[in-house]
């Protein structure tokens, strides 16, 4: 837990995060700090107070951010901030235009410049993820070698939960990938037949994005999020620890590694026997 907090704090030092935090808090700071307020709103009678309409807009923002982050399963500080930036900056745009049309235009220009020159940092480490470009490619790979265990992520490019999970899945692939333990992804937004095949709802209101399925011998054995006894989707938070625990990745890795070692020993024994006969 402490390591995760330190990791998040280190990530916050990157320009993308502190610049966007400043933009997200810009209007409230301009209203609440007298020095900034007197400079920004020199001719306003109620320049250093939030009126009722501004308060309603901020309350609406808080409710939207809370609902969206809860639905997306954003349990870490970084994921929470990344998802909330879009809403906070949109609300700040409305507030700045409400206060002064010229300030609104200035904020939009800053908004665009930050988006262009400070894109959100993404995972840049190694990954061993196979991307499937069609349902039949995935099915062929599952059937091709039944001794290979596959962990497949069904995702869409526009879903915040899928975007948040992408670097975690990449890191897991770099930690656990073996010749007989592989990781794959398929975009069900582009290939909806894959969503239909594996009974995954890919709508904007879906609670099944992403869906992570473990296949052994070509057959599904574990799925998250899963269905309960009443057929309802159970909420699952796609954190690194949750995925490792739910799929028992440490033991699965050791089992697959053991199988590989046994195959190599048998292959070596067979090779020695042939050499002796020759």
mmCIF file of C-alpha atoms in Angstrom, residues 120-219:
data_model
loop_
_atom_site.group_PDB
_atom_site.id
_atom_site.type_symbol
_atom_site.label_atom_id
_atom_site.label_comp_id
_atom_site.label_asym_id
_atom_site.label_seq_id
_atom_site.Cartn_x
_atom_site.Cartn_y
_atom_site.Cartn_z
ATOM 1 C CA UNK A 120 -1.060 11.754 -20.802
ATOM 2 C CA UNK A 121 1.960 9.549 -19.979
ATOM 3 C CA UNK A 122 1.497 5.925 -20.983
ATOM 4 C CA UNK A 123 3.228 2.723 -19.988
ATOM 5 C CA UNK A 124 6.513 2.574 -21.919
ATOM 6 C CA UNK A 125 7.989 -0.658 -20.566
ATOM 7 C CA UNK A 126 8.138 -4.038 -22.336
ATOM 8 C CA UNK A 127 5.000 -5.997 -23.031
ATOM 9 C CA UNK A 128 4.264 -9.372 -24.603
ATOM 10 C CA UNK A 129 0.670 -8.878 -25.667
ATOM 11 C CA UNK A 130 -0.657 -10.447 -28.875
ATOM 12 C CA UNK A 131 -3.294 -8.316 -30.619
ATOM 13 C CA UNK A 132 -5.978 -10.240 -32.514
ATOM 14 C CA UNK A 133 -7.426 -8.493 -35.563
ATOM 15 C CA UNK A 134 -10.478 -10.713 -35.945
ATOM 16 C CA UNK A 135 -12.527 -13.275 -34.028
ATOM 17 C CA UNK A 136 -11.435 -16.142 -36.288
ATOM 18 C CA UNK A 137 -7.771 -15.318 -35.573
ATOM 19 C CA UNK A 138 -8.417 -15.637 -31.833
ATOM 20 C CA UNK A 139 -10.356 -18.899 -32.266
ATOM 21 C CA UNK A 140 -7.639 -20.377 -34.477
ATOM 22 C CA UNK A 141 -4.943 -19.520 -31.937
ATOM 23 C CA UNK A 142 -6.914 -21.055 -29.057
ATOM 24 C CA UNK A 143 -7.348 -24.281 -31.051
ATOM 25 C CA UNK A 144 -3.862 -24.394 -32.586
ATOM 26 C CA UNK A 145 -2.018 -25.539 -29.460
ATOM 27 C CA UNK A 146 -4.128 -26.776 -26.560
ATOM 28 C CA UNK A 147 -1.082 -26.834 -24.268
ATOM 29 C CA UNK A 148 -0.882 -23.027 -24.322
ATOM 30 C CA UNK A 149 -2.823 -21.159 -21.634
ATOM 31 C CA UNK A 150 -4.166 -17.789 -22.803
ATOM 32 C CA UNK A 151 -5.245 -14.750 -20.796
ATOM 33 C CA UNK A 152 -7.343 -12.634 -23.172
ATOM 34 C CA UNK A 153 -8.505 -9.056 -22.562
ATOM 35 C CA UNK A 154 -11.683 -8.006 -24.388
ATOM 36 C CA UNK A 155 -11.699 -4.206 -24.518
ATOM 37 C CA UNK A 156 -12.766 -1.069 -26.376
ATOM 38 C CA UNK A 157 -10.494 1.880 -27.130
ATOM 39 C CA UNK A 158 -12.979 4.487 -25.839
ATOM 40 C CA UNK A 159 -13.822 2.979 -22.441
ATOM 41 C CA UNK A 160 -12.013 4.632 -19.463
ATOM 42 C CA UNK A 161 -11.751 1.364 -17.513
ATOM 43 C CA UNK A 162 -10.095 -0.325 -20.486
ATOM 44 C CA UNK A 163 -7.677 2.581 -20.890
ATOM 45 C CA UNK A 164 -6.772 2.434 -17.178
ATOM 46 C CA UNK A 165 -6.242 -1.315 -17.327
ATOM 47 C CA UNK A 166 -4.038 -1.292 -20.456
ATOM 48 C CA UNK A 167 -0.713 -0.510 -18.695
ATOM 49 C CA UNK A 168 -1.486 -3.028 -15.932
ATOM 50 C CA UNK A 169 -2.144 -5.773 -18.474
ATOM 51 C CA UNK A 170 1.065 -4.879 -20.321
ATOM 52 C CA UNK A 171 3.076 -5.118 -17.084
ATOM 53 C CA UNK A 172 1.500 -8.466 -16.215
ATOM 54 C CA UNK A 173 2.430 -9.812 -19.645
ATOM 55 C CA UNK A 174 6.064 -8.811 -19.106
ATOM 56 C CA UNK A 175 6.114 -10.535 -15.703
ATOM 57 C CA UNK A 176 4.329 -13.805 -16.525
ATOM 58 C CA UNK A 177 4.645 -14.506 -20.248
ATOM 59 C CA UNK A 178 6.005 -17.961 -21.181
ATOM 60 C CA UNK A 179 5.952 -20.158 -24.271
ATOM 61 C CA UNK A 180 2.851 -21.860 -22.858
ATOM 62 C CA UNK A 181 1.364 -18.882 -20.961
ATOM 63 C CA UNK A 182 0.442 -16.068 -23.324
ATOM 64 C CA UNK A 183 -1.437 -12.772 -23.181
ATOM 65 C CA UNK A 184 -3.751 -11.394 -25.842
ATOM 66 C CA UNK A 185 -6.171 -8.550 -26.527
ATOM 67 C CA UNK A 186 -9.026 -8.024 -28.959
ATOM 68 C CA UNK A 187 -10.914 -4.768 -29.521
ATOM 69 C CA UNK A 188 -14.590 -5.712 -29.406
ATOM 70 C CA UNK A 189 -15.471 -2.181 -30.494
ATOM 71 C CA UNK A 190 -13.912 -3.001 -33.877
ATOM 72 C CA UNK A 191 -14.835 -6.697 -33.825
ATOM 73 C CA UNK A 192 -18.316 -6.920 -32.252
ATOM 74 C CA UNK A 193 -18.674 -10.553 -33.346
ATOM 75 C CA UNK A 194 -16.095 -11.390 -30.634
ATOM 76 C CA UNK A 195 -18.303 -9.658 -28.048
ATOM 77 C CA UNK A 196 -21.315 -11.651 -29.251
ATOM 78 C CA UNK A 197 -19.366 -14.920 -29.271
ATOM 79 C CA UNK A 198 -18.229 -14.531 -25.645
ATOM 80 C CA UNK A 199 -21.422 -12.877 -24.377
ATOM 81 C CA UNK A 200 -19.921 -9.458 -23.578
ATOM 82 C CA UNK A 201 -21.982 -6.266 -23.643
ATOM 83 C CA UNK A 202 -19.951 -3.617 -25.488
ATOM 84 C CA UNK A 203 -22.396 -0.695 -25.106
ATOM 85 C CA UNK A 204 -21.447 2.624 -23.508
ATOM 86 C CA UNK A 205 -23.325 1.627 -20.333
ATOM 87 C CA UNK A 206 -21.743 -1.818 -20.110
ATOM 88 C CA UNK A 207 -20.323 -3.042 -16.807
ATOM 89 C CA UNK A 208 -18.372 -5.779 -18.630
ATOM 90 C CA UNK A 209 -15.579 -3.582 -19.963
ATOM 91 C CA UNK A 210 -12.932 -4.747 -19.878
ATOM 92 C CA UNK A 211 -13.562 -8.497 -19.648
ATOM 93 C CA UNK A 212 -10.620 -10.774 -18.876
ATOM 94 C CA UNK A 213 -10.940 -14.480 -19.706
ATOM 95 C CA UNK A 214 -8.467 -17.275 -18.941
ATOM 96 C CA UNK A 215 -8.472 -20.117 -21.488
ATOM 97 C CA UNK A 216 -6.972 -23.547 -20.763
ATOM 98 C CA UNK A 217 -6.881 -26.181 -23.495
ATOM 99 C CA UNK A 218 -8.886 -23.770 -25.633
ATOM 100 C CA UNK A 219 -11.757 -23.521 -23.128
#
